[in-house]
XYZ file of C-alpha atoms in Angstrom:
731
model
C 70.519 146.585 97.428
C 68.336 147.384 100.428
C 69.195 150.560 102.254
C 71.182 150.437 105.483
C 68.257 151.566 107.643
C 66.237 148.500 106.675
C 69.195 146.242 107.330
C 69.783 147.739 110.774
C 66.077 147.428 111.602
C 66.075 143.736 110.708
C 69.175 143.156 112.815
C 67.497 144.904 115.743
C 64.402 142.744 115.321
C 66.545 139.641 115.390
C 68.207 140.755 118.614
C 64.863 141.724 120.140
C 63.312 138.353 119.418
C 65.888 136.768 121.692
C 65.818 133.262 120.310
C 67.506 131.956 123.423
C 64.378 132.851 125.343
C 62.058 131.321 122.766
C 62.834 127.678 123.371
C 60.111 125.280 124.237
C 58.729 125.894 127.733
C 59.484 123.190 130.223
C 57.108 124.277 132.975
C 53.580 122.938 132.928
C 52.079 124.884 135.830
C 50.514 127.473 133.531
C 47.164 127.043 131.844
C 45.156 128.894 129.233
C 41.814 130.436 130.094
C 38.683 128.266 130.049
C 37.438 130.215 127.014
C 40.799 130.563 125.254
C 41.151 126.801 124.895
C 38.313 126.980 122.353
C 40.056 129.661 120.270
C 40.150 127.447 117.173
C 36.402 126.802 117.220
C 34.551 128.137 114.174
C 30.847 128.905 113.839
C 29.879 125.266 113.394
C 31.911 124.249 116.432
C 30.269 126.929 118.570
C 26.840 125.740 117.423
C 27.715 122.129 118.232
C 29.014 123.115 121.665
C 25.882 125.104 122.510
C 23.605 122.277 121.372
C 25.774 119.750 123.214
C 25.645 121.873 126.368
C 21.846 122.128 126.241
C 21.589 118.390 125.575
C 23.851 117.716 128.584
C 21.637 119.811 130.852
C 18.467 118.084 129.637
C 20.022 114.630 129.913
C 21.246 115.434 133.407
C 17.703 116.366 134.434
C 16.316 112.988 133.347
C 17.574 111.066 136.386
C 16.028 113.369 139.033
C 12.776 113.478 137.029
C 12.705 109.683 137.031
C 13.012 109.804 140.824
C 9.889 111.977 140.907
C 8.037 109.519 138.677
C 9.193 106.654 140.904
C 7.768 108.437 143.935
C 4.438 109.074 142.237
C 4.191 105.490 141.017
C 5.006 104.144 144.486
C 2.212 106.220 146.025
C -0.243 105.092 143.359
C 0.622 101.426 143.774
C 0.309 101.637 147.538
C -2.983 103.573 147.471
C -4.425 101.196 144.903
C -3.636 98.027 146.846
C -4.179 99.129 150.453
C -6.840 101.300 151.977
C -6.581 103.003 155.332
C -9.284 102.284 157.912
C -9.922 103.517 161.403
C -7.883 100.619 162.779
C -4.375 99.469 162.237
C -5.547 96.640 159.973
C -5.482 96.771 156.197
C -7.602 95.101 153.562
C -7.278 94.759 149.809
C -8.914 97.488 147.775
C -10.565 96.481 144.490
C -12.841 99.419 143.799
C -10.093 101.680 142.373
C -8.422 99.216 140.015
C -9.409 101.164 136.897
C -8.050 104.393 138.340
C -4.890 102.568 139.375
C -4.421 101.169 135.863
C -4.871 104.596 134.306
C -2.377 106.208 136.687
C 0.217 103.456 136.285
C -0.089 103.494 132.485
C 0.327 107.266 132.469
C 3.373 107.109 134.733
C 4.795 104.280 132.609
C 4.457 106.492 129.555
C 6.276 109.211 131.475
C 9.041 106.700 132.176
C 9.252 105.807 128.496
C 9.273 109.478 127.531
C 12.085 110.261 129.949
C 13.989 107.215 128.680
C 13.632 108.335 125.064
C 14.717 111.848 126.044
C 17.762 110.428 127.852
C 18.639 108.360 124.770
C 18.259 111.228 122.301
C 19.854 113.969 124.364
C 22.561 111.619 125.667
C 23.510 110.784 122.094
C 23.437 114.464 121.148
C 25.602 115.609 124.049
C 28.330 113.034 123.441
C 28.323 113.112 119.645
C 28.244 116.916 119.396
C 31.070 117.441 121.877
C 33.160 114.635 120.369
C 32.619 116.043 116.875
C 33.615 119.568 117.815
C 36.604 118.295 119.807
C 37.823 116.310 116.794
C 37.384 119.329 114.507
C 39.186 121.682 116.868
C 42.089 119.323 117.604
C 42.510 118.734 113.875
C 42.887 122.483 113.409
C 45.230 122.674 116.412
C 47.424 119.909 114.965
C 47.518 121.703 111.627
C 48.380 125.060 113.176
C 50.956 123.489 115.500
C 52.690 121.640 112.661
C 52.531 124.747 110.463
C 54.084 126.835 113.236
C 56.877 124.291 113.753
C 57.743 124.300 110.054
C 57.658 128.097 110.047
C 60.309 128.380 112.770
C 63.913 129.190 111.978
C 66.685 126.693 112.600
C 67.912 128.503 115.722
C 64.632 127.561 117.396
C 65.200 123.884 116.642
C 68.742 124.117 118.029
C 67.313 124.824 121.462
C 64.455 122.333 121.613
C 64.075 118.596 121.983
C 62.634 116.960 118.871
C 61.323 114.102 121.015
C 59.414 116.633 123.089
C 57.895 118.073 119.932
C 56.666 114.611 118.964
C 55.245 114.149 122.463
C 53.388 117.417 122.222
C 52.079 116.563 118.796
C 50.572 113.360 120.176
C 50.155 113.379 123.962
C 49.431 117.057 124.588
C 46.975 117.426 121.735
C 45.304 114.164 122.754
C 44.919 115.650 126.241
C 43.249 118.684 124.697
C 40.955 116.387 122.736
C 40.017 114.520 125.922
C 39.480 117.729 127.856
C 37.210 119.512 125.378
C 35.261 116.469 124.226
C 32.835 114.175 126.004
C 34.352 114.995 129.417
C 32.780 118.461 129.248
C 29.456 116.913 128.271
C 29.633 114.522 131.232
C 30.663 117.341 133.584
C 27.648 119.482 132.691
C 25.402 116.427 132.787
C 26.596 115.623 136.313
C 26.213 119.229 137.424
C 22.693 119.322 135.996
C 21.790 116.117 137.840
C 23.292 117.494 141.039
C 21.545 120.871 140.962
C 18.121 119.611 139.829
C 18.212 116.596 142.145
C 19.154 118.765 145.108
C 16.410 121.261 144.226
C 13.810 118.468 144.049
C 14.969 117.113 147.387
C 14.756 120.490 149.118
C 11.326 121.266 147.658
C 9.774 117.850 148.295
C 11.266 117.272 151.749
C 14.011 119.504 153.050
C 14.391 117.688 156.382
C 15.035 114.313 154.787
C 17.311 116.013 152.245
C 19.516 117.536 154.929
C 19.792 114.226 156.809
C 20.652 112.373 153.596
C 23.218 115.017 152.701
C 25.043 114.342 155.982
C 26.629 111.239 154.442
C 27.063 112.730 150.985
C 30.565 114.126 151.646
C 31.675 110.545 152.278
C 30.096 109.377 149.015
C 31.560 112.320 147.097
C 35.024 111.764 148.578
C 34.896 108.028 147.812
C 33.716 108.585 144.229
C 36.354 111.263 143.651
C 39.026 109.037 145.192
C 37.997 106.154 142.934
C 38.189 108.278 139.775
C 41.461 109.926 140.822
C 43.126 106.603 141.630
C 42.025 105.063 138.345
C 43.244 108.046 136.301
C 46.568 108.363 138.137
C 47.541 104.698 138.272
C 46.271 104.004 134.756
C 48.606 106.727 133.498
C 51.532 105.171 135.375
C 50.600 101.723 134.105
C 50.475 102.895 130.499
C 53.819 104.668 130.880
C 55.354 101.492 132.293
C 54.051 99.400 129.404
C 55.190 102.109 126.999
C 58.680 101.931 128.465
C 58.665 98.151 128.147
C 57.499 98.516 124.558
C 60.332 100.967 123.876
C 62.814 98.406 125.202
C 61.346 95.730 122.942
C 61.431 98.062 119.937
C 65.030 99.012 120.650
C 66.111 95.382 120.981
C 64.266 94.157 117.894
C 65.532 97.031 115.752
C 69.103 96.183 116.812
C 68.706 92.411 116.935
C 71.946 91.735 115.030
C 73.977 93.694 117.570
C 72.179 92.011 120.478
C 72.863 88.554 119.053
C 76.462 89.425 118.159
C 77.226 90.366 121.775
C 75.160 87.539 123.260
C 73.016 90.006 125.188
C 69.702 88.185 124.811
C 69.381 87.239 128.488
C 70.327 90.734 129.610
C 67.705 92.312 127.363
C 65.086 89.811 128.513
C 65.819 90.800 132.112
C 65.568 94.489 131.227
C 62.239 93.912 129.497
C 60.982 91.789 132.401
C 61.886 94.492 134.925
C 59.730 96.998 133.084
C 56.894 94.493 132.868
C 57.207 93.804 136.602
C 56.828 97.489 137.376
C 53.759 97.645 135.130
C 52.322 94.574 136.877
C 52.930 96.087 140.322
C 51.218 99.316 139.294
C 48.308 97.327 137.863
C 47.888 95.413 141.125
C 48.008 98.638 143.129
C 45.407 100.149 140.820
C 43.109 97.155 141.195
C 43.364 97.088 145.000
C 43.113 100.835 145.568
C 40.369 101.469 143.023
C 38.195 98.586 144.201
C 38.616 99.571 147.848
C 37.496 103.098 147.046
C 34.651 101.765 144.880
C 33.662 99.452 147.734
C 33.647 102.466 150.036
C 31.287 104.223 147.614
C 28.841 101.310 147.723
C 29.212 100.974 151.513
C 28.355 104.613 152.142
C 25.560 104.541 149.568
C 23.918 101.497 151.149
C 24.452 103.016 154.580
C 22.710 106.133 153.337
C 19.846 103.944 152.102
C 19.311 102.668 155.643
C 19.633 106.112 157.216
C 17.224 107.717 154.735
C 14.608 104.979 155.013
C 14.805 105.035 158.808
C 14.458 108.802 159.049
C 11.826 108.956 156.315
C 9.761 106.337 158.147
C 10.127 108.304 161.364
C 8.844 111.437 159.655
C 5.790 109.568 158.370
C 5.107 107.895 161.714
C 5.302 111.241 163.497
C 2.785 112.727 161.071
C 5.119 115.140 159.309
C 2.968 116.941 156.684
C 3.639 116.108 153.028
C 5.683 112.967 153.659
C 4.589 109.754 151.961
C 6.393 106.644 150.820
C 6.663 108.209 147.366
C 8.042 111.436 148.800
C 10.686 109.565 150.767
C 11.746 107.598 147.684
C 11.774 110.658 145.411
C 13.802 112.743 147.856
C 16.163 109.932 148.705
C 17.075 108.902 145.155
C 17.294 112.519 143.965
C 19.787 113.405 146.694
C 21.771 110.171 146.331
C 22.114 110.634 142.588
C 23.095 114.264 143.122
C 25.811 113.306 145.580
C 27.256 110.623 143.353
C 27.219 112.902 140.300
C 29.071 115.709 142.058
C 31.749 113.170 142.986
C 32.121 111.859 139.442
C 32.106 115.396 138.014
C 35.433 116.215 139.692
C 37.606 113.937 137.471
C 35.949 115.373 134.357
C 36.784 118.878 135.528
C 40.333 117.722 136.281
C 40.644 116.417 132.709
C 39.562 119.831 131.437
C 42.195 121.497 133.646
C 44.873 119.122 132.317
C 43.781 120.032 128.787
C 44.191 123.727 129.592
C 47.731 123.044 130.814
C 48.576 121.090 127.668
C 47.041 123.843 125.533
C 49.304 126.444 127.147
C 52.398 124.734 125.732
C 50.801 124.070 122.350
C 49.432 127.589 121.937
C 52.761 129.105 122.974
C 54.418 127.365 120.033
C 51.576 128.305 117.679
C 51.769 131.969 118.715
C 55.561 132.210 118.440
C 56.659 134.545 115.673
C 59.957 133.338 114.164
C 62.780 135.699 113.334
C 62.916 134.080 109.880
C 59.374 133.134 108.855
C 59.555 130.385 106.263
C 55.952 131.028 105.171
C 56.093 134.810 105.100
C 54.744 136.522 102.001
C 56.727 139.681 102.725
C 59.985 140.551 101.019
C 61.297 141.420 97.586
C 60.958 138.809 94.826
C 63.465 139.513 92.062
C 62.391 138.287 88.637
C 65.804 136.802 87.953
C 68.702 135.738 90.166
C 72.141 135.639 88.539
C 73.981 134.146 91.501
C 76.568 136.743 92.523
C 77.157 136.268 96.258
C 79.007 138.558 98.646
C 79.719 138.282 102.380
C 80.381 141.733 103.865
C 82.062 141.800 107.264
C 79.858 138.947 108.514
C 80.125 137.939 112.171
C 78.054 135.170 113.681
C 77.686 132.988 116.750
C 75.103 130.254 117.171
C 72.202 131.207 119.474
C 72.856 128.101 121.560
C 76.496 129.239 122.052
C 76.422 133.040 121.946
C 79.824 133.452 123.589
C 81.653 131.556 120.824
C 82.172 133.532 117.616
C 82.211 131.256 114.570
C 82.591 133.933 111.903
C 84.641 137.016 112.723
C 84.214 139.585 109.979
C 84.038 137.290 106.941
C 84.506 139.068 103.610
C 84.129 137.083 100.406
C 82.787 137.711 96.911
C 81.682 134.924 94.576
C 80.957 135.764 90.958
C 77.972 134.372 89.079
C 78.703 130.991 87.451
C 81.883 130.371 89.464
C 82.682 127.192 91.336
C 84.142 128.231 94.677
C 85.462 125.788 97.259
C 85.608 126.563 100.978
C 88.307 124.607 102.797
C 89.912 124.766 106.181
C 90.284 122.912 109.469
C 87.283 121.875 111.545
C 85.547 124.816 113.203
C 86.783 127.364 110.690
C 83.227 128.389 109.714
C 82.841 126.780 106.279
C 79.474 125.112 106.867
C 78.301 128.065 108.932
C 78.892 130.377 105.981
C 76.725 128.309 103.623
C 74.013 128.008 106.286
C 73.918 131.782 106.508
C 73.724 131.936 102.718
C 70.643 129.677 102.854
C 69.306 132.080 105.477
C 68.897 129.364 108.057
C 70.317 131.993 110.409
C 70.864 135.736 110.228
C 74.298 137.285 110.883
C 74.953 139.066 114.168
C 76.840 141.772 112.274
C 77.378 142.511 108.613
C 75.203 141.190 105.814
C 75.114 138.866 102.826
C 73.997 139.988 99.392
C 72.877 138.095 96.299
C 73.009 140.176 93.127
C 73.400 143.228 95.368
C 70.279 142.547 97.450
C 70.569 141.902 101.175
C 69.094 138.410 101.493
C 67.150 139.543 104.579
C 65.101 141.843 102.336
C 64.192 138.999 99.967
C 61.135 136.797 100.301
C 62.379 133.669 102.071
C 60.486 131.082 100.020
C 61.192 132.748 96.688
C 64.873 133.091 97.520
C 65.307 129.470 98.604
C 63.608 128.234 95.433
C 66.761 129.351 93.598
C 69.108 127.391 95.877
C 69.912 123.693 95.631
C 71.629 121.870 98.502
C 73.387 118.509 98.677
C 74.617 117.690 102.164
C 77.045 115.150 103.557
C 74.294 112.785 104.693
C 71.305 113.307 102.386
C 67.883 112.481 103.763
C 65.611 110.426 101.536
C 61.971 109.910 102.436
C 60.462 106.447 102.702
C 58.801 106.529 99.303
C 59.776 105.976 95.664
C 62.776 107.440 93.860
C 60.377 109.408 91.673
C 58.658 111.035 94.657
C 61.974 111.814 96.346
C 63.158 113.732 93.300
C 59.779 115.479 93.079
C 60.372 116.960 96.523
C 62.891 119.242 94.830
C 60.209 121.288 93.078
C 56.444 121.237 93.104
C 54.779 120.397 89.804
C 57.873 118.893 88.183
C 57.246 116.714 85.102
C 58.562 113.202 84.452
C 60.734 114.566 81.654
C 62.370 117.009 84.061
C 62.911 114.202 86.578
C 64.587 112.088 83.905
C 66.786 115.013 82.857
C 67.839 115.702 86.454
C 68.608 112.013 87.013
C 70.842 111.958 83.934
C 72.681 115.101 85.039
C 73.238 113.486 88.442
C 74.575 110.235 86.888
C 71.661 108.442 88.561
C 69.617 107.491 85.506
C 71.527 104.318 84.619
C 71.350 102.632 88.016
C 67.700 103.666 88.422
C 66.841 101.939 85.142
C 68.466 98.723 86.426
C 65.822 98.399 89.139
C 62.786 96.244 88.253
C 60.440 99.090 89.208
C 62.764 101.791 87.892
C 61.698 105.221 89.229
C 58.915 103.624 91.263
C 61.384 101.658 93.376
C 61.010 102.270 97.098
C 64.165 103.662 98.692
C 63.259 102.361 102.168
C 63.158 104.280 105.407
C 65.670 107.140 105.161
C 66.982 105.539 101.965
C 68.006 102.296 103.679
C 67.555 100.272 100.454
C 70.083 102.426 98.573
C 73.860 102.462 98.792
C 75.652 105.628 99.895
C 76.535 106.644 96.351
C 73.019 105.973 95.100
C 71.473 108.069 97.859
C 73.854 110.911 97.118
C 73.087 110.898 93.399
C 69.324 110.851 94.058
C 69.858 113.834 96.356
C 71.809 115.595 93.598
C 68.972 114.931 91.155
C 66.527 116.337 93.704
C 68.628 119.498 93.935
C 69.068 119.830 90.163
C 65.381 119.422 89.349
C 64.934 122.862 90.929
C 67.284 124.263 88.280
C 68.961 126.320 91.015
C 71.015 129.412 90.308
C 73.110 128.681 93.396
C 74.190 125.117 94.171
C 75.621 124.333 97.618
C 77.591 121.117 98.097
C 78.295 120.712 101.802
C 80.915 117.925 102.011
C 78.767 115.918 99.619
C 81.362 113.146 99.142
C 83.139 112.994 102.503
C 81.086 110.035 103.783
C 81.663 107.897 100.667
C 84.306 105.347 99.831
C 86.814 106.128 97.078
C 84.932 104.312 94.321
C 81.540 105.858 95.125
C 83.212 109.232 95.542
C 84.552 109.197 91.997
C 81.103 108.467 90.565
C 79.397 111.132 92.682
C 82.178 113.632 92.010
C 81.651 113.244 88.274
C 77.950 113.950 88.816
C 78.742 117.032 90.879
C 81.101 118.435 88.260
C 78.415 117.980 85.627
C 75.802 119.567 87.903
C 77.895 122.651 88.660
C 78.047 123.814 85.060
C 76.096 126.977 84.304
C 75.389 127.955 87.906
C 77.132 129.417 90.938
C 78.466 126.482 92.931
C 79.799 126.664 96.469
C 81.599 123.549 97.662
C 82.463 122.844 101.277
C 85.182 120.231 100.964
C 87.052 117.979 103.320
C 88.903 115.976 100.679
C 90.922 118.527 98.760
C 91.356 116.192 95.805
C 87.717 116.823 94.894
C 88.058 120.588 94.451
C 91.302 120.989 92.545
C 89.443 122.119 89.421
C 87.465 124.820 91.270
C 87.607 128.345 89.848
C 88.449 129.699 93.292
C 89.562 127.965 96.480
C 89.030 129.897 99.712
C 90.939 128.778 102.793
C 89.304 129.702 106.088
C 90.554 129.642 109.657
C 88.931 130.941 112.847
C 86.017 132.436 110.938
C 87.948 134.539 108.417
C 89.517 134.094 104.980
C 93.261 133.549 105.255
C 94.050 132.872 101.594
C 92.337 132.293 98.277
C 93.260 131.394 94.724
C 93.418 128.408 92.398
C 94.880 125.085 93.471
C 98.200 125.818 91.776
C 98.444 129.305 93.264
C 97.731 128.129 96.802
C 100.163 125.229 96.548
C 102.829 127.660 95.402
C 102.218 129.877 98.445
C 102.841 126.909 100.767
C 100.416 128.300 103.311
C 97.519 126.705 105.170
C 96.054 125.115 102.052
C 99.433 123.571 101.244
C 99.642 122.109 104.753
C 96.165 120.613 104.498
C 96.898 119.142 101.073
C 100.183 117.574 102.186
C 98.598 116.048 105.302
C 95.939 114.420 103.138
C 98.509 113.086 100.667
C 100.103 111.098 103.505
C 96.800 109.242 103.989
C 96.154 108.811 100.305
C 97.987 105.502 99.910
C 96.069 103.856 102.753
C 92.748 105.061 101.361
C 93.596 103.731 97.905
C 94.470 100.340 99.358
C 91.149 100.255 101.211
C 89.354 101.216 98.017
C 91.103 98.444 96.070
C 90.163 95.908 98.714
C 86.565 97.101 98.602
C 86.512 96.880 94.799
C 87.915 93.346 94.850
C 85.307 92.253 97.386
C 82.548 93.879 95.384
C 83.653 92.323 92.088
C 83.554 88.824 93.580
C 79.819 89.228 94.146
C 77.665 87.839 91.335
C 74.933 90.435 91.923
C 75.630 94.184 92.015
C 74.689 96.100 95.126
C 72.048 98.120 93.314
C 70.440 94.912 92.065
C 70.497 93.376 95.521
C 68.870 96.482 96.955
C 66.355 96.440 94.141
C 65.534 92.780 94.727
C 65.160 93.451 98.430
C 62.919 96.453 97.811
C 60.889 94.555 95.223
C 60.550 91.608 97.585
C 59.280 93.891 100.330
C 56.736 95.466 97.969
C 55.431 92.173 96.635
C 55.352 90.325 99.935
C 53.449 92.887 101.991
C 50.083 91.628 100.810
C 50.953 87.963 101.348
C 52.218 88.737 104.854
C 48.987 90.532 105.645
C 47.000 87.578 104.331
C 48.970 85.219 106.550
C 48.361 87.432 109.544
C 44.625 87.555 108.924
C 44.396 83.768 108.487
C 46.049 82.890 111.793
C 44.179 80.165 113.738
C 42.093 81.225 116.699
C 43.420 80.445 120.162
C 40.972 78.627 122.426
C 40.004 80.045 125.807
C 41.172 76.809 127.427
C 44.671 77.302 126.045
C 44.752 80.819 127.470
C 43.744 79.417 130.860
C 46.536 76.835 130.624
C 49.082 79.562 129.960
C 47.872 81.296 133.144
C 47.740 78.174 135.304
C 49.539 79.887 138.186
C 46.760 82.488 138.336
C 43.925 79.963 138.704
C 43.453 80.415 142.499
C 43.000 84.152 142.000
C 40.618 83.552 139.080
C 38.470 81.160 141.154
C 38.333 83.473 144.170
C 37.601 86.458 141.950
C 34.792 84.586 140.199
C 33.182 83.598 143.521
C 33.468 87.161 144.794
C 31.883 88.453 141.580
C 28.953 86.054 141.975
C 28.393 87.115 145.588
C 28.751 90.781 144.675
C 26.161 90.309 141.944
C 23.549 89.194 144.490
C 23.631 92.532 146.328
C 21.161 94.316 144.084
C 18.627 91.444 143.969
C 18.777 91.201 147.775
C 18.332 94.954 148.044
C 15.249 94.789 145.809
C 13.688 92.174 148.116
C 14.394 94.257 151.215
C 13.141 97.365 149.447
C 9.858 95.636 148.548
C 9.385 94.445 152.124
C 9.909 97.966 153.453
C 7.120 99.267 151.226
C 4.576 96.436 151.351
C 4.991 94.756 154.736
C 1.435 94.794 156.259
C 2.575 94.626 159.853
C 4.046 98.126 159.724
C 2.220 101.249 160.795
C 3.732 103.385 158.110
C 0.693 103.300 155.845
C -1.632 104.364 158.632
C 0.215 107.619 159.022
C 0.985 108.064 155.341
C -1.010 110.531 153.275
C -1.494 108.061 150.400
């Protein structure tokens, strides 16, 4: 037995941990540091991020450099085609055609080189950041899931399982978005902004400052566009998600919906959610396109302002200003302004990721009071199964003011079958949960073979305990795999032996696929008795020294109960068995029956001894005898109904399971061979939307002519011979 000092220290640690304060945080206004969010990056990830960062900076510099090349090419084209004379007239120049060709070819090669660099470094920046984000979020998911499974049950009592699922998906996806290509795009935009602004200030600071006067409008419009799209898209997706949840709920409960004639009501509920999604989608389209239109309006307005002022500078003989200079400065500054506007949403995504990471990392960093994966603790070579509760008091962390156990004292000898009975709330199930060390007592302690269970290694200790609960959980896989969950590395012979001990072997062999039969989601393809016997086999395959049966037959009908009860009696031989019973008829043969009330033992003995005392156990037994006749009549009616069926329930379930297995492939083939729907049919289904489609198409065509018209105007500005700009230009 562990000494008292160690026991007191562990109790103090439990109190210090304060599980009530360790529940999942609800507040999202806290974020992790910009470096801490990358805490799960290894050496390869750091290398990828550095290379991706450098690639982003180089790729961001390509656009301003192309503006410089554009300016140089414009000057060369103009100087090669027009020559300045002493008058305001111009004539074609043919004597420098070779020089012009050489310069244009060289600048074209520069263009190609910059384009190749943009392609290569653009691919590098996105792929490297996406790769490292995927690697890091994979590790975060693993650590998060590991931390969840490591927590003690008291932690789960105070948290929302749905919220855990949301964090596992939504929050980690937000982290993935925030540390992936959005960072690459942010640094690319910042590189374009800084280099473009530097080029503008060096080449022509006056024109740069004038052009920058409208940039706040462009930045605000671009930021507004991105913000609106992100915000309303999120609302739209949530609305469709809610509508999808309604559809899933209705379809999963279609029999109930049809039985109550609620089809129209559910259609209206689904339509309401779709209407909200449609309204949000319309708002997003209007608001985002208005803000995008504002971006183009201010950009084109800036074109006019920059060309006007640039022309004025040339006409007034400002040194260093040429057509090429004006173009280089203008496009560098415009691109810089637009990039700083589009960088804001990327930075916002990173901030959102930091907020999501705060919640995720808080769960990962939480140290449970009972660590399921801890390697610490004593590992006895052999466990006999002698259990003793010594003055155990306990209240659930979620209800600390309500004492469930109030000084429980009980000793169970190795190999005994002990039944715990009593009214609801007496502490029966709580006692066996403490024995499993799902919780630790507030006061007192529990020993197994003289060792305080808090000093034992948690995993090693639980390997010697088998549990069959009232509602066993089967996983959506085969019977064989469900039994294998009981112990890692179990052989087929051991599975067969456990199935026989659990009285499950015979009905399993009746299935066409035998042990490879799918049990369905949560065991839906099995009857209650079949599920319970599979659960018993799963517990027995561990060969546990302590077997806990927590109301294992209370949810079954009388006929299934008798079959399962026979399996339980067979399973309890040769091991310490603790039975929490509701139906007292199932525990009459127990070696010791313990009656509990208000968290303490009020009487104990054999069935005959307790009946002779005429105490609490006697009262419970007599109250159940009154109901016995009714239950027997119900059981007889059930048996009669069952016997009239030509196919046993297990066979029906087997046929259903086998049908599902064999038909999956044919269903998939049917789905893949569905006929294609013509575009005309889709248009017919949306006949009411035709006016909007026509107007939208016309608007798209007109909007598409803007850039060609701009190119014509742009060419006229540069080449119109009746302008004096070339006379004063330095080309």
